[in-house]
Coordinates of C-alpha atoms in Angstrom, one line a residue:
Chain A
M139 CA 9.9 -0.8 27.2
K140 CA 10.6 0.5 23.7
I141 CA 9.6 -1.3 20.6
G142 CA 10.6 -0.1 17.1
V143 CA 8.5 -0.7 14.0
L144 CA 10.4 -0.8 10.7
A145 CA 8.8 2.1 8.7
L146 CA 10.5 2.0 5.3
Q147 CA 7.3 0.9 3.6
G148 CA 4.0 -0.8 4.5
A149 CA 1.6 -0.9 7.4
A150 CA 3.9 0.6 10.0
S151 CA 1.3 3.0 11.6
E152 CA -1.1 0.2 12.3
H153 CA 1.6 -1.6 14.3
L154 CA 2.6 1.6 16.1
D155 CA -1.1 2.1 17.1
I156 CA -1.6 -1.4 18.4
L157 CA 1.7 -1.4 20.3
T158 CA 0.8 1.9 21.9
A159 CA -2.6 0.4 22.9
C160 CA -0.7 -2.5 24.6
G161 CA 1.0 0.2 26.8
V162 CA 4.5 0.2 25.4
T163 CA 6.5 3.0 23.8
A164 CA 6.5 2.4 20.0
R165 CA 8.5 4.3 17.5
P166 CA 9.3 4.1 13.8
V167 CA 12.7 2.8 12.5
K168 CA 13.9 4.3 9.2
E169 CA 17.7 4.4 9.6
Q170 CA 20.5 2.7 11.6
P171 CA 20.6 5.1 14.6
D172 CA 16.8 4.4 15.2
L173 CA 17.8 0.9 16.3
T174 CA 19.6 2.1 19.4
G175 CA 17.9 1.8 22.7
L176 CA 15.2 -0.6 21.5
D177 CA 13.9 -3.7 23.4
G178 CA 12.2 -5.3 20.4
L179 CA 11.4 -4.7 16.7
V180 CA 8.4 -5.3 14.5
I181 CA 8.7 -5.8 10.7
P182 CA 5.3 -4.9 9.3
G183 CA 3.3 -6.1 6.2
G184 CA 4.1 -4.5 2.9
E185 CA 5.8 -5.5 -0.3
S186 CA 8.7 -7.8 0.8
T187 CA 10.6 -7.1 -2.5
T188 CA 10.5 -3.4 -1.9
M189 CA 11.2 -3.6 1.8
R190 CA 14.3 -5.8 1.2
K191 CA 15.7 -3.4 -1.4
L192 CA 15.2 -0.4 1.0
L193 CA 16.8 -2.4 3.8
V194 CA 19.9 -2.9 1.7
R195 CA 19.9 0.7 0.4
E196 CA 19.6 2.1 4.0
Q197 CA 22.3 -0.4 5.2
L198 CA 19.8 -1.8 7.7
L199 CA 19.8 -5.4 6.6
S200 CA 23.1 -6.4 8.2
P201 CA 22.5 -4.7 11.6
I202 CA 19.0 -6.2 11.9
K203 CA 20.4 -9.7 10.9
A204 CA 23.1 -9.3 13.6
L205 CA 20.4 -8.4 16.2
V206 CA 18.4 -11.6 15.2
Q207 CA 21.6 -13.6 15.8
Q208 CA 22.0 -12.1 19.2
G209 CA 18.5 -13.3 20.2
F210 CA 16.9 -9.8 20.0
P211 CA 13.1 -10.0 20.0
I212 CA 11.6 -9.5 16.5
F213 CA 8.0 -10.0 15.3
G214 CA 7.4 -10.1 11.6
T215 CA 4.0 -10.1 9.9
C216 CA 3.4 -11.1 6.2
A217 CA 6.3 -9.4 4.4
G218 CA 8.1 -9.5 7.8
L219 CA 7.7 -13.3 7.9
V220 CA 9.2 -13.5 4.3
L221 CA 12.2 -11.5 5.3
L222 CA 12.8 -13.4 8.6
A223 CA 12.4 -16.8 6.9
Q224 CA 14.7 -16.1 3.9
P225 CA 18.3 -17.2 4.7
E226 CA 19.5 -14.4 2.3
S227 CA 17.5 -11.7 4.1
L228 CA 17.3 -11.9 7.9
D229 CA 17.7 -15.7 8.4
G230 CA 15.7 -15.7 11.7
L231 CA 13.6 -18.8 11.3
N232 CA 14.4 -22.2 10.1
G233 CA 11.7 -22.9 7.6
T234 CA 10.7 -22.8 3.9
V235 CA 8.7 -19.8 2.8
V236 CA 6.3 -19.8 -0.1
R237 CA 5.7 -16.1 -1.2
N238 CA 2.2 -15.2 -2.3
G239 CA 1.4 -18.8 -1.4
F240 CA -2.4 -18.5 -1.6
G241 CA -2.5 -16.7 -4.9
R242 CA -3.1 -13.2 -6.0
Q243 CA -5.2 -10.5 -4.3
R244 CA -8.5 -12.1 -5.6
E245 CA -7.6 -15.0 -3.3
S246 CA -6.9 -12.9 -0.2
F247 CA -9.1 -14.1 2.7
E248 CA -10.2 -13.9 6.3
T249 CA -10.6 -17.0 8.5
A250 CA -10.8 -18.1 12.1
L251 CA -7.5 -19.6 13.3
T252 CA -6.7 -22.1 16.1
V253 CA -3.5 -21.0 17.9
K254 CA -1.5 -23.6 19.8
G255 CA -2.2 -23.1 23.5
W256 CA -4.9 -20.5 23.1
S257 CA -8.5 -21.3 24.1
K258 CA -10.2 -18.7 21.9
P259 CA -9.8 -18.6 18.0
Y260 CA -7.9 -15.7 16.4
H261 CA -9.3 -13.9 13.4
G262 CA -6.7 -14.1 10.6
I263 CA -6.5 -11.6 7.7
F264 CA -4.4 -12.9 4.8
I265 CA -3.5 -10.5 2.0
R266 CA -1.4 -11.9 -0.8
A267 CA 0.0 -13.8 2.1
P268 CA 3.0 -16.1 2.3
Y269 CA 3.1 -19.4 4.2
L270 CA 5.7 -21.8 5.5
S271 CA 5.6 -25.2 3.9
E272 CA 7.7 -26.6 6.7
V273 CA 9.5 -25.5 9.8
N274 CA 12.5 -27.3 11.3
Q275 CA 13.9 -27.4 14.8
P276 CA 14.3 -25.1 16.8
A277 CA 11.4 -23.4 15.0
E278 CA 8.0 -24.4 16.1
A279 CA 4.6 -24.0 14.3
L280 CA 2.0 -22.0 16.2
V281 CA -0.8 -22.1 13.7
T282 CA -1.3 -24.7 10.9
L283 CA -4.2 -24.5 8.5
T284 CA -6.2 -27.7 7.8
D285 CA -4.3 -28.2 4.5
G286 CA -0.9 -28.1 6.2
Q287 CA 0.3 -24.6 5.5
I288 CA 2.1 -23.1 8.6
V289 CA 0.9 -19.5 9.1
A290 CA 2.4 -18.6 12.5
A291 CA 5.7 -19.8 14.0
Q292 CA 8.3 -19.1 16.6
Q293 CA 12.0 -19.7 17.0
G294 CA 13.5 -18.4 20.2
N295 CA 12.7 -14.6 20.2
V296 CA 11.6 -14.5 16.6
L297 CA 7.8 -14.6 16.1
V298 CA 6.2 -14.6 12.6
T299 CA 2.7 -14.6 11.2
S300 CA 1.5 -14.8 7.6
F301 CA -1.6 -12.9 8.5
H302 CA -2.0 -9.3 9.8
P303 CA -2.7 -8.9 13.6
E304 CA -2.2 -5.1 13.0
L305 CA -5.4 -5.0 10.9
T306 CA -7.5 -6.3 13.8
L307 CA -8.3 -4.9 17.2
D308 CA -7.2 -8.2 18.9
K309 CA -4.0 -7.4 20.7
R310 CA -3.1 -11.0 21.7
F311 CA -0.2 -11.6 19.3
H312 CA 1.4 -8.3 20.1
Q313 CA 0.8 -8.9 23.8
Y314 CA 2.4 -12.4 23.4
F315 CA 5.4 -10.8 21.7
I316 CA 5.7 -8.2 24.5
D317 CA 5.2 -10.6 27.4
Q318 CA 7.0 -13.8 26.2
M319 CA 9.9 -12.3 24.2
V320 CA 10.5 -8.6 24.9
A321 CA 9.9 -8.6 28.7
K322 CA 11.6 -11.9 29.3
R323 CA 14.7 -10.8 27.4
S324 CA 14.8 -7.4 29.1
D325 CA 14.8 -9.2 32.5
Q326 CA 17.7 -11.5 31.4
V327 CA 19.8 -8.6 30.0
S328 CA 19.2 -6.4 33.1
Chain B
M241 CA -14.2 -21.2 6.3
K242 CA -12.2 -18.8 4.1
E243 CA -14.0 -15.6 3.2
T244 CA -12.6 -13.8 0.1
G245 CA -13.2 -10.3 -1.3
T246 CA -14.1 -8.7 2.0
T247 CA -13.8 -5.0 2.7
T248 CA -10.9 -5.7 5.1
V249 CA -8.8 -7.6 2.6
K250 CA -9.5 -5.1 -0.2
R251 CA -8.7 -2.0 1.9
G252 CA -5.9 -3.9 3.7
M253 CA -4.1 -4.6 0.4
A254 CA -3.8 -0.8 -0.1
Q255 CA -2.6 -0.4 3.4
M256 CA 0.3 -2.7 2.6
Q257 CA 1.3 -0.3 -0.3
K258 CA 1.7 2.7 2.0
G259 CA 4.9 4.6 1.7
G260 CA 5.5 3.2 -1.7
V261 CA 5.5 4.1 -5.4
I262 CA 3.2 2.6 -8.0
M263 CA 4.6 3.0 -11.5
D264 CA 2.9 3.0 -14.9
V265 CA 4.6 0.4 -17.2
A266 CA 3.8 -0.4 -20.8
N267 CA 5.7 -3.7 -21.2
V268 CA 7.6 -6.4 -19.4
E269 CA 10.9 -4.7 -19.6
Q270 CA 9.6 -1.5 -18.0
A271 CA 7.8 -3.7 -15.3
K272 CA 11.1 -5.3 -14.4
I273 CA 12.9 -1.9 -14.2
A274 CA 10.1 -0.7 -11.9
E275 CA 10.4 -3.8 -9.7
N276 CA 14.1 -3.5 -9.5
A277 CA 13.9 0.1 -8.5
G278 CA 11.6 -0.8 -5.6
A279 CA 8.1 -0.1 -6.8
V280 CA 5.4 -1.6 -4.6
A281 CA 3.2 -2.3 -7.6
V282 CA 3.0 -1.6 -11.3
M283 CA 0.1 -0.2 -13.4
A284 CA 0.0 -2.1 -16.7
L285 CA -1.2 0.0 -19.6
E286 CA -0.3 0.2 -23.2
R287 CA 0.3 3.9 -23.3
V288 CA 1.3 6.2 -20.4
P289 CA -1.0 9.2 -19.9
S290 CA 1.3 11.7 -21.9
D291 CA 1.2 9.3 -24.9
I292 CA -2.6 9.0 -24.5
R293 CA -2.8 12.8 -24.7
A294 CA -0.6 12.8 -27.8
A295 CA -2.4 10.0 -29.6
G296 CA -5.9 11.3 -29.0
G297 CA -8.9 9.1 -29.9
V298 CA -10.5 6.7 -27.5
A299 CA -8.3 5.2 -24.7
R300 CA -9.5 1.8 -23.6
M301 CA -8.5 -1.1 -21.3
S302 CA -5.2 -2.6 -22.3
D303 CA -4.8 -5.9 -24.2
P304 CA -5.2 -8.7 -21.6
A305 CA -2.2 -10.6 -23.1
M306 CA 0.0 -7.6 -22.3
I307 CA -1.3 -7.4 -18.7
K308 CA -0.9 -11.2 -18.2
A309 CA 2.7 -11.0 -19.5
I310 CA 3.5 -8.4 -16.9
M311 CA 1.8 -10.4 -14.2
A312 CA 4.0 -13.4 -15.1
A313 CA 7.2 -11.3 -15.1
V314 CA 7.1 -9.6 -11.7
T315 CA 6.2 -10.7 -8.1
I316 CA 4.9 -7.4 -7.0
P317 CA 1.2 -6.6 -7.4
V318 CA -0.1 -5.7 -10.9
M319 CA -2.9 -3.1 -11.4
A320 CA -4.7 -2.2 -14.6
K321 CA -7.1 0.5 -15.7
V322 CA -10.7 0.4 -16.9
R323 CA -12.8 3.1 -18.4
I324 CA -15.1 4.9 -15.8
G325 CA -18.4 2.9 -15.7
H326 CA -17.2 0.1 -17.9
I327 CA -18.4 -3.0 -16.0
A328 CA -17.4 -5.4 -18.7
E329 CA -13.8 -4.2 -18.8
A330 CA -13.7 -4.5 -15.0
R331 CA -15.1 -8.1 -15.0
I332 CA -12.4 -9.0 -17.7
L333 CA -9.6 -7.7 -15.4
E334 CA -11.1 -9.5 -12.5
A335 CA -11.2 -12.7 -14.6
I336 CA -7.5 -12.5 -15.4
G337 CA -6.7 -11.8 -11.8
V338 CA -5.1 -8.4 -11.7
D339 CA -4.5 -7.3 -8.1
Y340 CA -6.2 -3.9 -8.2
I341 CA -8.4 -2.2 -10.8
D342 CA -8.1 1.5 -11.4
E343 CA -11.4 3.0 -12.6
S344 CA -9.6 5.8 -14.3
E345 CA -10.2 9.2 -15.8
V346 CA -7.0 8.7 -17.8
L347 CA -9.0 6.4 -20.1
T348 CA -12.0 7.7 -22.1
P349 CA -15.1 7.4 -19.9
A350 CA -17.7 4.7 -20.9
D351 CA -20.5 6.1 -18.8
D352 CA -21.1 9.7 -17.9
N353 CA -23.8 9.0 -15.4
Y354 CA -22.7 6.1 -13.2
H355 CA -19.4 4.7 -11.9
I356 CA -19.0 0.9 -11.4
N357 CA -20.6 -0.6 -8.2
K358 CA -17.3 -1.7 -6.9
N359 CA -18.7 -3.5 -3.8
D360 CA -19.7 -6.3 -6.2
Y361 CA -16.2 -7.4 -7.0
K362 CA -13.6 -9.6 -5.3
V363 CA -10.8 -7.5 -6.7
P364 CA -10.3 -4.1 -5.0
F365 CA -10.6 -0.8 -6.9
V366 CA -8.7 2.5 -6.7
C367 CA -10.4 5.7 -7.9
G368 CA -9.4 9.3 -8.4
C369 CA -10.7 12.4 -6.5
R370 CA -10.3 16.1 -6.5
D371 CA -12.1 16.8 -3.3
L372 CA -13.6 15.1 -0.3
G373 CA -17.1 14.8 -1.7
E374 CA -15.7 13.0 -4.8
A375 CA -13.6 10.7 -2.6
L376 CA -16.6 9.7 -0.4
R377 CA -18.8 9.1 -3.4
R378 CA -16.3 6.7 -4.8
I379 CA -15.8 5.0 -1.4
G380 CA -19.6 4.7 -1.1
E381 CA -19.5 2.8 -4.4
G382 CA -16.9 0.5 -3.0
A383 CA -13.5 2.0 -3.8
S384 CA -10.9 0.5 -1.4
M385 CA -8.2 3.0 -2.2
M386 CA -8.2 6.6 -3.3
R387 CA -5.7 8.7 -5.2
T388 CA -6.0 12.4 -5.8
K389 CA -6.3 13.0 -9.6
G390 CA -3.9 15.7 -10.4
E391 CA -3.7 16.3 -14.1
P392 CA -2.3 13.0 -15.7
G393 CA 0.4 13.1 -18.4
T394 CA 1.3 16.8 -17.8
G395 CA 4.4 16.3 -15.6
N396 CA 3.0 19.3 -13.7
I397 CA 2.5 18.9 -10.0
I398 CA 0.1 21.8 -9.4
E399 CA -3.1 20.0 -9.8
A400 CA -2.0 17.1 -7.6
V401 CA -1.1 19.7 -4.9
R402 CA -4.5 21.5 -5.3
H403 CA -6.4 18.2 -5.0
M404 CA -4.5 16.9 -2.0
E405 CA -4.8 20.2 -0.2
K406 CA -8.5 20.4 -0.9
V407 CA -9.2 16.9 0.4
N408 CA -7.1 17.4 3.6
E409 CA -8.6 20.9 4.2
Q410 CA -12.1 19.5 4.0
I411 CA -11.2 16.5 6.2
G412 CA -9.9 19.0 8.8
H413 CA -13.2 20.9 8.6
V414 CA -15.3 17.7 9.0
K415 CA -13.2 16.5 11.9
V416 CA -13.8 19.6 14.1
A417 CA -17.4 20.1 13.0
D418 CA -20.1 19.8 15.6
P419 CA -22.0 16.4 15.1
D420 CA -25.2 18.5 14.5
Q421 CA -23.6 20.0 11.3
L422 CA -22.7 16.7 9.7
M423 CA -25.9 16.2 7.7
T424 CA -25.6 19.7 6.2
I425 CA -21.9 19.0 5.4
S426 CA -23.0 15.7 3.7
R427 CA -25.5 17.7 1.6
D428 CA -22.9 20.3 0.6
L429 CA -20.3 17.7 -0.2
K430 CA -22.8 15.5 -2.0
A431 CA -21.4 12.6 0.0
P432 CA -23.0 9.8 2.0
Y433 CA -23.8 10.8 5.6
E434 CA -22.4 7.6 7.1
L435 CA -19.0 8.3 5.4
V436 CA -19.0 11.9 6.5
K437 CA -19.7 10.7 10.0
Q438 CA -16.8 8.2 9.7
V439 CA -14.4 10.9 8.6
H440 CA -15.5 13.0 11.5
D441 CA -14.8 10.2 14.0
L442 CA -11.6 9.0 12.4
G443 CA -10.2 12.4 11.4
K444 CA -9.1 10.9 8.1
L445 CA -10.4 8.9 5.1
P446 CA -11.4 5.3 5.9
V447 CA -9.1 4.2 3.1
V448 CA -5.5 4.9 2.0
N449 CA -5.1 8.0 -0.2
F450 CA -2.1 8.2 -2.7
A451 CA -1.1 11.2 -4.8
A452 CA -1.2 10.9 -8.6
G453 CA -1.2 13.0 -11.8
G454 CA 1.9 15.1 -12.3
V455 CA 4.7 13.6 -10.2
S456 CA 7.9 13.6 -12.2
T457 CA 10.8 14.2 -9.9
P458 CA 12.0 12.9 -6.4
A459 CA 11.2 16.3 -5.0
D460 CA 7.6 16.1 -6.4
A461 CA 7.2 12.8 -4.6
A462 CA 8.6 14.2 -1.3
L463 CA 6.3 17.3 -1.7
M464 CA 3.2 15.1 -2.0
M465 CA 4.2 12.9 0.9
N466 CA 4.7 16.0 3.1
L467 CA 1.2 17.2 2.1
G468 CA -0.2 14.0 3.6
A469 CA -0.2 11.4 0.7
D470 CA 0.1 7.8 1.8
G471 CA 2.1 7.0 -1.2
I472 CA 2.7 7.9 -4.9
F473 CA 1.5 7.0 -8.3
V474 CA 3.9 7.9 -11.1
G475 CA 2.6 7.7 -14.6
S476 CA 4.6 9.3 -17.4
G477 CA 7.2 10.7 -15.0
I478 CA 9.5 7.7 -15.1
F479 CA 9.5 6.2 -18.6
K480 CA 9.3 9.6 -20.3
S481 CA 12.4 10.8 -18.4
E482 CA 15.9 10.6 -19.8
N483 CA 17.0 7.8 -17.4
P484 CA 14.0 5.7 -16.2
A485 CA 15.9 3.3 -13.9
K486 CA 17.6 6.1 -12.1
F487 CA 14.4 8.3 -11.8
A488 CA 12.5 5.3 -10.6
K489 CA 14.9 4.4 -7.8
A490 CA 15.3 8.1 -6.8
I491 CA 11.5 8.6 -6.5
V492 CA 11.2 5.4 -4.4
T493 CA 13.9 6.7 -2.0
A494 CA 12.3 10.2 -1.8
T495 CA 8.9 8.6 -1.1
A496 CA 10.3 6.4 1.7
H497 CA 12.3 9.3 3.3
P498 CA 10.2 12.4 2.4
T499 CA 11.8 14.7 5.1
D500 CA 15.4 13.5 4.6
Y501 CA 16.4 16.4 2.3
A502 CA 20.1 15.7 2.3
L503 CA 19.3 12.2 1.0
I504 CA 16.8 13.4 -1.6
A505 CA 19.4 15.9 -2.8
K506 CA 21.9 13.1 -3.2
V507 CA 19.5 10.9 -5.2
S508 CA 18.4 13.9 -7.3
E509 CA 22.0 14.6 -8.6
H510 CA 22.7 13.9 -12.3
L511 CA 19.4 12.3 -13.0
G512 CA 19.2 13.8 -16.4
K513 CA 16.1 15.4 -17.9
P514 CA 12.7 14.7 -16.4
M515 CA 9.7 14.5 -18.7
K516 CA 9.0 17.7 -20.6
G517 CA 5.7 18.7 -19.1
I518 CA 2.7 20.9 -20.0
D519 CA 1.5 24.2 -18.5
I520 CA -2.0 23.4 -17.3
S521 CA -3.3 26.8 -18.5
T522 CA -2.6 25.7 -22.1
L523 CA -5.0 22.8 -21.8
T524 CA -8.5 23.3 -23.1
E525 CA -11.4 22.2 -20.9
D526 CA -11.9 18.9 -22.9
Q527 CA -8.2 18.1 -22.5
K528 CA -8.5 18.1 -18.7
M529 CA -8.7 14.5 -17.6
A530 CA -9.4 15.4 -13.9
D531 CA -12.9 16.7 -14.8
R532 CA -14.0 13.3 -16.1
G533 CA -16.2 11.2 -13.8
I534 CA -16.7 13.4 -10.7

């Protein structure tokens, strides 16, 4: 199983490390040919404005958008959530994104999260993070904060988090992506 | 319970900047040019380092109104500089909510004995270094991000190269050292033992390390990325060039693709004149900013 990590800017190496720790082959994606032969793609945290400009410049935005439409498994964290939720970017999740929703860096925080269907809490690291003010069918919220902000969601094979699982040693979100999206789709395709 | 200002969120913010370019900007218009070019952050300051050199006198924190106007004009993070050791300037920048504070040798130092205790702040700090000992002292004081100092405002890459090579050579030495040698290394580097031990175990700094001080072309940016920088600060190099918007965009591309030389060649074509630059050997000792706050 091969999973790519978009490596134009941002915390790509952290995702590559945690994916490798999950036992899959992980490799950076910087240009179009790097997308060939992948079973899944991660879009890391970084500056969403910068990443979007580089995606356009490298002619990667349309190919990745096409993959999303085909049901290709994609996991986006922070900036990745922004790009996947914006209709003008990757249009992978039916919801409304609020960029830098919690404020500036001074307001960045850590907190324990309750994830739908998981027994143990997950430690969320939020850095100038976005949130989803609403998600609509077929998207589904996985984590909602007490004041209503949706910070993790799923729509088919698209998984998004406002927070940074790649900055923790907790592999559960990556493992969920691998088991529930990448492995299942590989089975269907083969 | 939400916990703010933790080491993880402060260092994590710098991790999100990796592979990117942070640009010095002196007004809203320049900030927008930087954002449009793909900068991951802007450093708001009234005068870029080459102008600070030219103007002489005391260089201080910028006008909060100018910083706030830039914060309102762009969605990318905004950083700003304080004088080394100036806790009041730092608290003022924290109060207006800048995303990162640069305790910078580019400004005239306020304290020649002590740096700011950066652990006390909710806003993260970046500091300059010329070698590993200096980097670990700053991290010990709470810096969440490092940048090699280079020689700001010169448009000359040689000092940035020296500092990056020095840091990485010393990290390599610590990494392969016998654990029994670490206390002596700590003594020689004048660096906290726990951080020397951490570098030994990780094989790298515990925080992100960008290159700064002298980057003025896309090739300079690619050079520093190939020497192991996590990203690039460009001070005078963009807005002292003939065509700032083109230079900015080309430096972003070169930083994102530092080994794609055909691409870097393409974006380097017809850029016009880079900033003029200064030969380091013509600087007197008191004109060298890198020797401030070590």
